[in-house]
PDB file of C-alpha atoms and ligand atoms in Angstrom:
ATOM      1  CA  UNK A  28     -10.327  -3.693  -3.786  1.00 84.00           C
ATOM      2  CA  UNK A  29      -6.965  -2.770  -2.867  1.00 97.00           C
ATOM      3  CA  UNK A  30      -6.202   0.262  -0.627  1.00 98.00           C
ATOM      4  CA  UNK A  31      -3.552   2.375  -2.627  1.00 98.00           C
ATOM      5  CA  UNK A  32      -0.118   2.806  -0.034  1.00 98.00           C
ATOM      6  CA  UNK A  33       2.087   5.886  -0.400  1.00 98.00           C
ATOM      7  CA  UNK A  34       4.698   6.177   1.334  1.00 98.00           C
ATOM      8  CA  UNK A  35       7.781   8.455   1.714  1.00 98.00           C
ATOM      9  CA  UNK A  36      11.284   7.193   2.124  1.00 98.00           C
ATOM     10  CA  UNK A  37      13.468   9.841   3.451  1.00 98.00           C
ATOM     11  CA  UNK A  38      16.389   7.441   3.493  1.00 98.00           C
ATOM     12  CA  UNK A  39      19.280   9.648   5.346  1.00 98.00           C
ATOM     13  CA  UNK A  40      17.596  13.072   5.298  1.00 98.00           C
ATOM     14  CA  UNK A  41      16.592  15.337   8.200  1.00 98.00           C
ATOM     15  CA  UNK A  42      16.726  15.309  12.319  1.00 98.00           C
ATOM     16  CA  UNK A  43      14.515  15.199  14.703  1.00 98.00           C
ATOM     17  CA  UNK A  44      13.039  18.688  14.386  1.00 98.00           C
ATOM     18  CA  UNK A  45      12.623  18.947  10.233  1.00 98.00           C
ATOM     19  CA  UNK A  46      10.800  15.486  10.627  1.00 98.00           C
ATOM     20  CA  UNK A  47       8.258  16.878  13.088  1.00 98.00           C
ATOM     21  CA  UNK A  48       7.636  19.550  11.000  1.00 98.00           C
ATOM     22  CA  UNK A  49       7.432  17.683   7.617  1.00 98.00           C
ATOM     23  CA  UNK A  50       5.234  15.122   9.684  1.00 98.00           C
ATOM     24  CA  UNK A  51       2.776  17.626  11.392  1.00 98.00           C
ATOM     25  CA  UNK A  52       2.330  19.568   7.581  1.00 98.00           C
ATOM     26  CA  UNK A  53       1.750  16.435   5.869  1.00 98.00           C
ATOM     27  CA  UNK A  54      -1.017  14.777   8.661  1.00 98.00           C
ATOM     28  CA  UNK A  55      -3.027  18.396   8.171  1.00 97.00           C
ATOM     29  CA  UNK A  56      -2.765  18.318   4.394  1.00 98.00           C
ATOM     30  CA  UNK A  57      -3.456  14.742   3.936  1.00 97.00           C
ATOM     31  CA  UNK A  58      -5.867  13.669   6.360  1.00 95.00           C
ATOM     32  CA  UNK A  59      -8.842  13.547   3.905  1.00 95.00           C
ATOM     33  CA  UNK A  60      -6.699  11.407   1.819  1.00 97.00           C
ATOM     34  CA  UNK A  61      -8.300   7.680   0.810  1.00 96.00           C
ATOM     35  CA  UNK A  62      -4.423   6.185   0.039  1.00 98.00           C
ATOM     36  CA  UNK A  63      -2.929   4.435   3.266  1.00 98.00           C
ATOM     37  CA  UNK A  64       0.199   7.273   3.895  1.00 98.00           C
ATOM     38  CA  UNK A  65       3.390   6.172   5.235  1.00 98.00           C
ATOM     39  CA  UNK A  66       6.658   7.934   6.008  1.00 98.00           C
ATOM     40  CA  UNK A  67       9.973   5.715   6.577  1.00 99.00           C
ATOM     41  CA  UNK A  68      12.040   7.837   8.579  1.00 98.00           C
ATOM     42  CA  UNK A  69      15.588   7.840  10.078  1.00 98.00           C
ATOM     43  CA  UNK A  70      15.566   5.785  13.218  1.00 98.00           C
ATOM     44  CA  UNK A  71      16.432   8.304  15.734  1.00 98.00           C
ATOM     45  CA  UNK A  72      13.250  10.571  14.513  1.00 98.00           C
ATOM     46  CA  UNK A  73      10.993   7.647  15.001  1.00 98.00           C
ATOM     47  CA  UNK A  74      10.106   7.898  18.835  1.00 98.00           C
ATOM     48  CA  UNK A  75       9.630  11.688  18.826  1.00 98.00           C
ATOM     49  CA  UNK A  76       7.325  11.237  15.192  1.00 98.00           C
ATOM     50  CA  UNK A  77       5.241   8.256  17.075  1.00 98.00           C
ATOM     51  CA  UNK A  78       4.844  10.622  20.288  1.00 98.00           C
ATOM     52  CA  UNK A  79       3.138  12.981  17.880  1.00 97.00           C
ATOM     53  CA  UNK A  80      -0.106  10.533  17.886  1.00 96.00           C
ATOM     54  CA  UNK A  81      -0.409  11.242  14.283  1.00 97.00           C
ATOM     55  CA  UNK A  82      -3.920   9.322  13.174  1.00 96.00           C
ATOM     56  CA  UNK A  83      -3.520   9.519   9.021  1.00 98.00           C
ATOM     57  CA  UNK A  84       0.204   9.435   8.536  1.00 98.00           C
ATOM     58  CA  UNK A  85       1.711   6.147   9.673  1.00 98.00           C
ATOM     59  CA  UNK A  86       5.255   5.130  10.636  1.00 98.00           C
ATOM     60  CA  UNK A  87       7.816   3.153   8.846  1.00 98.00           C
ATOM     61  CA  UNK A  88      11.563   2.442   9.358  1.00 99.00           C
ATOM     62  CA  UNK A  89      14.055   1.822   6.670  1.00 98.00           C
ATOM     63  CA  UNK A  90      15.827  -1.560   7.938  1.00 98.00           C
ATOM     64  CA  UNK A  91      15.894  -3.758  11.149  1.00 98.00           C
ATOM     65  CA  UNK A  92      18.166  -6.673  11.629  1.00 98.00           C
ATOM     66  CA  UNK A  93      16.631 -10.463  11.618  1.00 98.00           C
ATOM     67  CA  UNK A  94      17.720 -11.278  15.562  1.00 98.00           C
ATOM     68  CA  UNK A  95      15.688  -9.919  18.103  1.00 98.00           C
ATOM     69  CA  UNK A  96      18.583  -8.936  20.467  1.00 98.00           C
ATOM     70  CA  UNK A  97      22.056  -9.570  21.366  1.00 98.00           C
ATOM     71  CA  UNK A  98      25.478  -8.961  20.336  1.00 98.00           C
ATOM     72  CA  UNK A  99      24.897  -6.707  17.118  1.00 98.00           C
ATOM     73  CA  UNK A 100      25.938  -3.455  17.470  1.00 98.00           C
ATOM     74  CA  UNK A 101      24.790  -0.913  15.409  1.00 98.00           C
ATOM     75  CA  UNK A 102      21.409  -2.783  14.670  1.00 98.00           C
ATOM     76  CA  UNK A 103      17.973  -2.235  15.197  1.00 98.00           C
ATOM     77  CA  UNK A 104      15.509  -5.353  15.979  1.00 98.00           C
ATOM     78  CA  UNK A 105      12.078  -5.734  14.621  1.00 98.00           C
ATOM     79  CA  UNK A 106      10.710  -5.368  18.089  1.00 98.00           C
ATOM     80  CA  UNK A 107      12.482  -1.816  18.715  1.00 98.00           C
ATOM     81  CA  UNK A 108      10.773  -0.625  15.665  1.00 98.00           C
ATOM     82  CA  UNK A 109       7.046  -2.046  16.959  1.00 98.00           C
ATOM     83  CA  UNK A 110       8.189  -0.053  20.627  1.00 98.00           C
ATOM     84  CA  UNK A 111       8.441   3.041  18.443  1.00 98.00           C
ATOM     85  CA  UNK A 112       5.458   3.182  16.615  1.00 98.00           C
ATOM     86  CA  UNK A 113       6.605   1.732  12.909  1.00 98.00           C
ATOM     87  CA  UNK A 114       3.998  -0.305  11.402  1.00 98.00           C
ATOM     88  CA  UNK A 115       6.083  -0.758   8.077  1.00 99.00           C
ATOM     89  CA  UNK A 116       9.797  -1.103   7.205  1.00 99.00           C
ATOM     90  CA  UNK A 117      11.039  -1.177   4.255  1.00 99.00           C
ATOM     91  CA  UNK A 118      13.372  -4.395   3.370  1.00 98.00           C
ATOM     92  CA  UNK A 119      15.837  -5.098   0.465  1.00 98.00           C
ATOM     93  CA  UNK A 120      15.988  -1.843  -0.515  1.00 98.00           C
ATOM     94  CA  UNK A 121      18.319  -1.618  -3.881  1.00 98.00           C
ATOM     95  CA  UNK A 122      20.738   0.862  -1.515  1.00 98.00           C
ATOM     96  CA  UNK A 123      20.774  -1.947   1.219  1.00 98.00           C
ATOM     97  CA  UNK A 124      21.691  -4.074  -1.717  1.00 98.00           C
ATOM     98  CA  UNK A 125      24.292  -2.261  -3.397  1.00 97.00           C
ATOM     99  CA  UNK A 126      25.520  -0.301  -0.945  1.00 98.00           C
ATOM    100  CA  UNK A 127      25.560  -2.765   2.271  1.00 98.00           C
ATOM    101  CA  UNK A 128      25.924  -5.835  -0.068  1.00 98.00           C
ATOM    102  CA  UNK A 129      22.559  -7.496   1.140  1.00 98.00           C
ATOM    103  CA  UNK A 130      21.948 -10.332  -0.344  1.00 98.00           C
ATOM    104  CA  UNK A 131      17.857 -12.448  -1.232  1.00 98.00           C
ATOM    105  CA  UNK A 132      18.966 -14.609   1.910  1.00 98.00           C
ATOM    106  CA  UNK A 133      19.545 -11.895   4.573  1.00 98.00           C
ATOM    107  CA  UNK A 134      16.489  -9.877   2.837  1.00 98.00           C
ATOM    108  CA  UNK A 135      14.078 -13.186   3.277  1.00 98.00           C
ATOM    109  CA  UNK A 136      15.547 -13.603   7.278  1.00 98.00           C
ATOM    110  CA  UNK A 137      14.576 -10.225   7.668  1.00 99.00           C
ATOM    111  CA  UNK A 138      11.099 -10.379   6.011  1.00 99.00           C
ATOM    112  CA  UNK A 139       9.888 -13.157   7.960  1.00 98.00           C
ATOM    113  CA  UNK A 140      11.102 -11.985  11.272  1.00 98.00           C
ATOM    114  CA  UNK A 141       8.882  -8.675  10.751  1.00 98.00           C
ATOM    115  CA  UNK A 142       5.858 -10.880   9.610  1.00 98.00           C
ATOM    116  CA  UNK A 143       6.294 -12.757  12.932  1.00 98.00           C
ATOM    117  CA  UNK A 144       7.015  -9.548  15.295  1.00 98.00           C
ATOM    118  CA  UNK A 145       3.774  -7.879  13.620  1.00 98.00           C
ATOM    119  CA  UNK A 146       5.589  -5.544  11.343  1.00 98.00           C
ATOM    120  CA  UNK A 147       4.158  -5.082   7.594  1.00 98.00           C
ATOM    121  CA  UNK A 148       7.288  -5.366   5.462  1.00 99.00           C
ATOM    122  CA  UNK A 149       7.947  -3.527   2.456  1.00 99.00           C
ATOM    123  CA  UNK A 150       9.986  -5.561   0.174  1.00 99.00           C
ATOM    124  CA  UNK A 151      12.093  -4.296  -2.579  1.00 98.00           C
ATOM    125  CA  UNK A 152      12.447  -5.923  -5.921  1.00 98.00           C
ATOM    126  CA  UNK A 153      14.331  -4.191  -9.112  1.00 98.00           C
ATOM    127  CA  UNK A 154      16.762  -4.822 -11.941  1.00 98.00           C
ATOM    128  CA  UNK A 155      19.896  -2.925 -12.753  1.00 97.00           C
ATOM    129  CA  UNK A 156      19.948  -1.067 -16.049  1.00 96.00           C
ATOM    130  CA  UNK A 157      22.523  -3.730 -16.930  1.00 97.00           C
ATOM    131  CA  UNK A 158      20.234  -6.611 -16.144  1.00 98.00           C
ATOM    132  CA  UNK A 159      17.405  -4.270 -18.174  1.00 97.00           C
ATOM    133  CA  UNK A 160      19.177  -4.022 -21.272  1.00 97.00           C
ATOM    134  CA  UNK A 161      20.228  -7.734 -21.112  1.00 98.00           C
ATOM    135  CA  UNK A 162      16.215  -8.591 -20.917  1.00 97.00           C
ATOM    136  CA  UNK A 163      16.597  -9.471 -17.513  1.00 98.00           C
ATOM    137  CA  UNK A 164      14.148  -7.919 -15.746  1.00 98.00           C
ATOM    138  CA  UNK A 165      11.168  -9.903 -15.171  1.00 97.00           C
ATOM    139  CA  UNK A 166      13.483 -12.949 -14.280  1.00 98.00           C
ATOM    140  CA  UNK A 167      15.261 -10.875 -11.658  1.00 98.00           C
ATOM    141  CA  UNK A 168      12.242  -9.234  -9.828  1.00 98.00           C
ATOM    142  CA  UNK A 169      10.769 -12.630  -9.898  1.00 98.00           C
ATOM    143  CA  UNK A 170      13.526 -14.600  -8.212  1.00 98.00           C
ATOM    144  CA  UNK A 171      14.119 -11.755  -5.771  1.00 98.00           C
ATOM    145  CA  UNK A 172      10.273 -12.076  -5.253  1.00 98.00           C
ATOM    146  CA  UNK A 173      10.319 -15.754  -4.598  1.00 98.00           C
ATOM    147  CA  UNK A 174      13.707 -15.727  -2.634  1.00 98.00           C
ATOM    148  CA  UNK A 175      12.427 -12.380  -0.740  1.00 98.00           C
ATOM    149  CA  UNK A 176       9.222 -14.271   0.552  1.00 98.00           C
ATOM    150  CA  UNK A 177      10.224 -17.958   0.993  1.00 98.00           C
ATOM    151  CA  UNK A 178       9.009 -19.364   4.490  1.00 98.00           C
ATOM    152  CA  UNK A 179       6.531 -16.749   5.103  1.00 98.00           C
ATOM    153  CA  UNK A 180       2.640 -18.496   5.044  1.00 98.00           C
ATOM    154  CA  UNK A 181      -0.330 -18.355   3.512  1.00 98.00           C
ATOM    155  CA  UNK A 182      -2.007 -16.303   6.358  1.00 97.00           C
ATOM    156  CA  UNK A 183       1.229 -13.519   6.327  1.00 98.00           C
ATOM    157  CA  UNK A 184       0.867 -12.360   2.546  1.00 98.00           C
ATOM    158  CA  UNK A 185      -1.474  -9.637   2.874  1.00 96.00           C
ATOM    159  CA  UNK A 186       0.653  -7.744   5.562  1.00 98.00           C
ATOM    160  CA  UNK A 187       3.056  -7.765   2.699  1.00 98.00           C
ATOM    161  CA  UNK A 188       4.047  -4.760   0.309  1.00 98.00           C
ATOM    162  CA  UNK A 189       6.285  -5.120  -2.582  1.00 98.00           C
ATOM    163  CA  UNK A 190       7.564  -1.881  -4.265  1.00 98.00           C
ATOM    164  CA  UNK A 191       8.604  -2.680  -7.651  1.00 98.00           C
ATOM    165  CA  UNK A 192      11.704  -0.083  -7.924  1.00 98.00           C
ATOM    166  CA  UNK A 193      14.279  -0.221 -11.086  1.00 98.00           C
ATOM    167  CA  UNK A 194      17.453   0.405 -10.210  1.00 97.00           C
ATOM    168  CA  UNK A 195      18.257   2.810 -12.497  1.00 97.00           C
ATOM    169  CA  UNK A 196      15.291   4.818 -11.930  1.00 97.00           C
ATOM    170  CA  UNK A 197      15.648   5.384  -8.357  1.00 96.00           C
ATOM    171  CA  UNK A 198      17.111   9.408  -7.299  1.00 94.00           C
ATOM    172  CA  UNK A 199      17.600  10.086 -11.300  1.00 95.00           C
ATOM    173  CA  UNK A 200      14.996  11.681 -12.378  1.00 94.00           C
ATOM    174  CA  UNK A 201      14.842   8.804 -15.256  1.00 92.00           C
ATOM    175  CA  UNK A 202      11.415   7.422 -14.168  1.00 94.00           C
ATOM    176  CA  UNK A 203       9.924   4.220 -15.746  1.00 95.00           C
ATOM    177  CA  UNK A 204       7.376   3.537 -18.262  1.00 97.00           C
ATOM    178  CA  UNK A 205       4.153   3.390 -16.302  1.00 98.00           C
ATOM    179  CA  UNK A 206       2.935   1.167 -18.795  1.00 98.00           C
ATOM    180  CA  UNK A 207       6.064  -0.943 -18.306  1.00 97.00           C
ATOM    181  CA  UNK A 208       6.151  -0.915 -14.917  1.00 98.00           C
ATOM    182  CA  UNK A 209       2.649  -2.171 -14.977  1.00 98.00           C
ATOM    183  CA  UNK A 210       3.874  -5.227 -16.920  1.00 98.00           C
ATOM    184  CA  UNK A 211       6.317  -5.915 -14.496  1.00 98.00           C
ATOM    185  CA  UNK A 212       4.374  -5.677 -11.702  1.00 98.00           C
ATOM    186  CA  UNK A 213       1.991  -7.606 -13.332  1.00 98.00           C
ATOM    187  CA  UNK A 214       4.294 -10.581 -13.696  1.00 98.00           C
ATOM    188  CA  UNK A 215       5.563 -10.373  -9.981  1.00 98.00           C
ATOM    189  CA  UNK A 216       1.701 -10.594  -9.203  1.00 98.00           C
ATOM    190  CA  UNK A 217       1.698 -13.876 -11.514  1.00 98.00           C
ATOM    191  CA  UNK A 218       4.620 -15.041  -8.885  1.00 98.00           C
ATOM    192  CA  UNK A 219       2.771 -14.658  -6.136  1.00 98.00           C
ATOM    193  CA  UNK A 220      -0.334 -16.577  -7.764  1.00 98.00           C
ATOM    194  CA  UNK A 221       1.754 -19.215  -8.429  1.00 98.00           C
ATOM    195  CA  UNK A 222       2.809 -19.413  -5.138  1.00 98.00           C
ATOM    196  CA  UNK A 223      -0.540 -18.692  -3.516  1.00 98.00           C
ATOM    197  CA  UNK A 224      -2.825 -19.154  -5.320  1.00 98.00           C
ATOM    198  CA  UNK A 225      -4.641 -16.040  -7.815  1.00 97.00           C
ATOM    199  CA  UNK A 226      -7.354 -14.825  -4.494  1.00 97.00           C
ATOM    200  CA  UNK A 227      -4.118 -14.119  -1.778  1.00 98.00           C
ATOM    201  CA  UNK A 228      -1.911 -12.699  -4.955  1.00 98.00           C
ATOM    202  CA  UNK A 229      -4.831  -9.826  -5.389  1.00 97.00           C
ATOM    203  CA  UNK A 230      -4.719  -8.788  -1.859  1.00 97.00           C
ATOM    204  CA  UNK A 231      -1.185  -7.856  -2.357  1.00 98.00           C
ATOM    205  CA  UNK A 232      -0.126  -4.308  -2.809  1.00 98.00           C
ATOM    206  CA  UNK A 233       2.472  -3.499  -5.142  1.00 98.00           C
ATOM    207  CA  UNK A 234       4.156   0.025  -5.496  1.00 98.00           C
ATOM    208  CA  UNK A 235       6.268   1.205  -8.152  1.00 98.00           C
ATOM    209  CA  UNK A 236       9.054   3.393  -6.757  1.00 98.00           C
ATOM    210  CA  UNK A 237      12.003   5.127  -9.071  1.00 98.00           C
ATOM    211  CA  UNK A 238      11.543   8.896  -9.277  1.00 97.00           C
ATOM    212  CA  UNK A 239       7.833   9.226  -8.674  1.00 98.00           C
ATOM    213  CA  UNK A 240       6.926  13.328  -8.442  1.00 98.00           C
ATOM    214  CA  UNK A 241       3.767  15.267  -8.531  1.00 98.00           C
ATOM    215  CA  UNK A 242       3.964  15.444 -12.207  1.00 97.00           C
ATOM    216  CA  UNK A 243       4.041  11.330 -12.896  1.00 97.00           C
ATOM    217  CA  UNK A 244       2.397  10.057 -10.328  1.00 98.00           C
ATOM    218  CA  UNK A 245      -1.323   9.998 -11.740  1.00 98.00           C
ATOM    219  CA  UNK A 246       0.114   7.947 -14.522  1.00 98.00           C
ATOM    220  CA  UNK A 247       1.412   5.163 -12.516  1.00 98.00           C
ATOM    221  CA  UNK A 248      -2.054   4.787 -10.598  1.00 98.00           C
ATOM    222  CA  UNK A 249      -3.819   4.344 -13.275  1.00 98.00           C
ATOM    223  CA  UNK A 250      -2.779   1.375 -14.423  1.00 98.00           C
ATOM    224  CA  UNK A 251      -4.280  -1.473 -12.527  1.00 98.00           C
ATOM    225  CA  UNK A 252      -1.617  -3.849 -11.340  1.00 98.00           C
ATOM    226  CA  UNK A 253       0.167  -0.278  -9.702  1.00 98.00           C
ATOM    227  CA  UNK A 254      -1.196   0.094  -6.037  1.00 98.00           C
ATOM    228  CA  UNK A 255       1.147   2.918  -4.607  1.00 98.00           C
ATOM    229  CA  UNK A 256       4.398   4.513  -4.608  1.00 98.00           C
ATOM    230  CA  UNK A 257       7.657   4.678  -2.778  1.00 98.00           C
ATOM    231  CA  UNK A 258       8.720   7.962  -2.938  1.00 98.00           C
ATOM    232  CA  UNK A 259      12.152   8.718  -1.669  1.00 98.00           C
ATOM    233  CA  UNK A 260      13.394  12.807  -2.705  1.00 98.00           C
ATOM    234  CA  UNK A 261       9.636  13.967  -3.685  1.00 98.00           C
ATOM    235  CA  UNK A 262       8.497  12.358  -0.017  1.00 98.00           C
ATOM    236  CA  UNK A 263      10.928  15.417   1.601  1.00 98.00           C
ATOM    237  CA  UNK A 264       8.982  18.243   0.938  1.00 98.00           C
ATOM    238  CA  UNK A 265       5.245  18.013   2.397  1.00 98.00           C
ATOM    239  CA  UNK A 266       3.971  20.199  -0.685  1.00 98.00           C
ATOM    240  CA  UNK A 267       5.334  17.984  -3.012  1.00 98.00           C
ATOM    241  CA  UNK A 268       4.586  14.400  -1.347  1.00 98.00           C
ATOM    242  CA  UNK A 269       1.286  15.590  -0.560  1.00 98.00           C
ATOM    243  CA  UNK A 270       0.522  16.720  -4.044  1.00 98.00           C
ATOM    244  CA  UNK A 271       1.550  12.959  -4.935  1.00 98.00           C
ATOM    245  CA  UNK A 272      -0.817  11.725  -2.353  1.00 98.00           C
ATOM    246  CA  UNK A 273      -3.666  13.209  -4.048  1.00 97.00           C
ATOM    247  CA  UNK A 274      -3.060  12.300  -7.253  1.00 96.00           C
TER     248      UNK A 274
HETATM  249  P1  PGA B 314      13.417   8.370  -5.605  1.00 77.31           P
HETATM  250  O1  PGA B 314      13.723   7.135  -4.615  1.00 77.31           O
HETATM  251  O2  PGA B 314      11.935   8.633  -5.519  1.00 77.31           O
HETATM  252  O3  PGA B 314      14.226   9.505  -5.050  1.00 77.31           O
HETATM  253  O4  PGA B 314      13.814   7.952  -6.965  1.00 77.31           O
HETATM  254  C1  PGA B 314      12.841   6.056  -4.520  1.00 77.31           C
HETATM  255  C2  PGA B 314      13.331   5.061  -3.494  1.00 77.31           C
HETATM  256  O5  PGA B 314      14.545   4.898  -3.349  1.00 77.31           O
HETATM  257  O6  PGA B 314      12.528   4.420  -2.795  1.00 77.31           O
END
């Protein structure tokens, strides 16, 4: 059996002192919980969130770069994210995509360096509406799948966490087809038999993230290839994101 993961992305959203106090809410409220909870937060809140010792809610970052030091300014290394407490970052997110123009091959670099530093990545797969309507999308999550894991073993695919997310469904309010995104998910399970084997490929938990709210979420976990949500605006609120944690 898989453990369900939830877990909030708060992307660019709130300082230090409104993620303490989201944080502190949401460990009370959701410490009975059976789902694995997770909040990705903005780097600079992530040293003051881990000296909070919070036992239920764990720690996640957004990005990290592949190097583990150097000349990169502005970057954040795999290591620096273990030193604060983050036992998850989320990778190839569609934003990182679009907006920083990441591309499989920097996503993959990054994956396998946070395998190999003892971070859990949590790698992003989704098709564009475009690539929707041109019956793209099982060939797109797939390659992104396969391109987003190559290099990383055998023995590494259970610390992994792919969050089906379709573009077009992520911060509009337009969420997918649970039934749909079931399929999908479905098929990038099939990818990771076929790269596997069918035994490692059921350890793995998938998400579906796009627009996931207190109101949808029960019908996305009930469909069996769906293990979790990424939640980016409904994670904000600790009413709301906990109402989605106990679904
Ligand atoms: P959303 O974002 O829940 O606001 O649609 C999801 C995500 O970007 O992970």
């Amino acid at each position: 059996m898989r453990t369900p993961i939830i877990a909030g992305n708060w992307k660019m959203h709130k300082n230090v002192g409104e993620s303490l106090e989201t944080a502190r809410q949401l460990e009370e409220r959701v410490k009975d919980s059976s789902v694995e909870v997770v909040i990705c937060a903005p780097f600079t809140s992530l040293a003051a969130l881990s000296a909070l010792g919070l036992s239920k809610v764990k720690l996640g970052a957004q990005n990290m770069y592949f190097q583990d030091q150097g000349a990169f300014t502005g970057e954040i290394s795999a290591g620096m994210l273990l030193d604060v407490g983050c036992e998850y970052v989320v990778l190839g997110h569609s934003e990182r995509r679009q907006i920083f123009q990441e591309d499989d091959e920097l996503v993959n670099k990054k994956v396998v360096k946070a395998l190999e530093t003892g971070l859990k990545p949590i790698l992003c797969v989704g098709e564009t509406l475009e690539e929707r309507r041109a019956g793209q999308t099982e060939d797109v999550v797939v390659s992104q799948t396969k391109r987003g894991l190559a290099g990383v073993a055998a023995d590494q695919l259970a610390n992994v966490v792919i969050a089906y997310e379709p573009v077009w469904a992520i911060g509009t309010g337009e969420n997918c087809d649970a039934e749909d995104a079931n399929q999908v998910i479905g098929r990038i399970r099939g990818t990771l038999a076929e790269l596997y084997g069918s035994e490692l490929a059921e350890q793995v938990r998938i998400q579906y993230g796009g627009s996931v709210k207190p109101g949808n979420i029960k019908e996305f976990m009930e469909q069996p290839e769906i293990d979790g949500a990424l939640v980016g605006g409904a994670s904000l609120d600790a009413d709301s994101f906990t109402a989605i944690v106990q679904y």
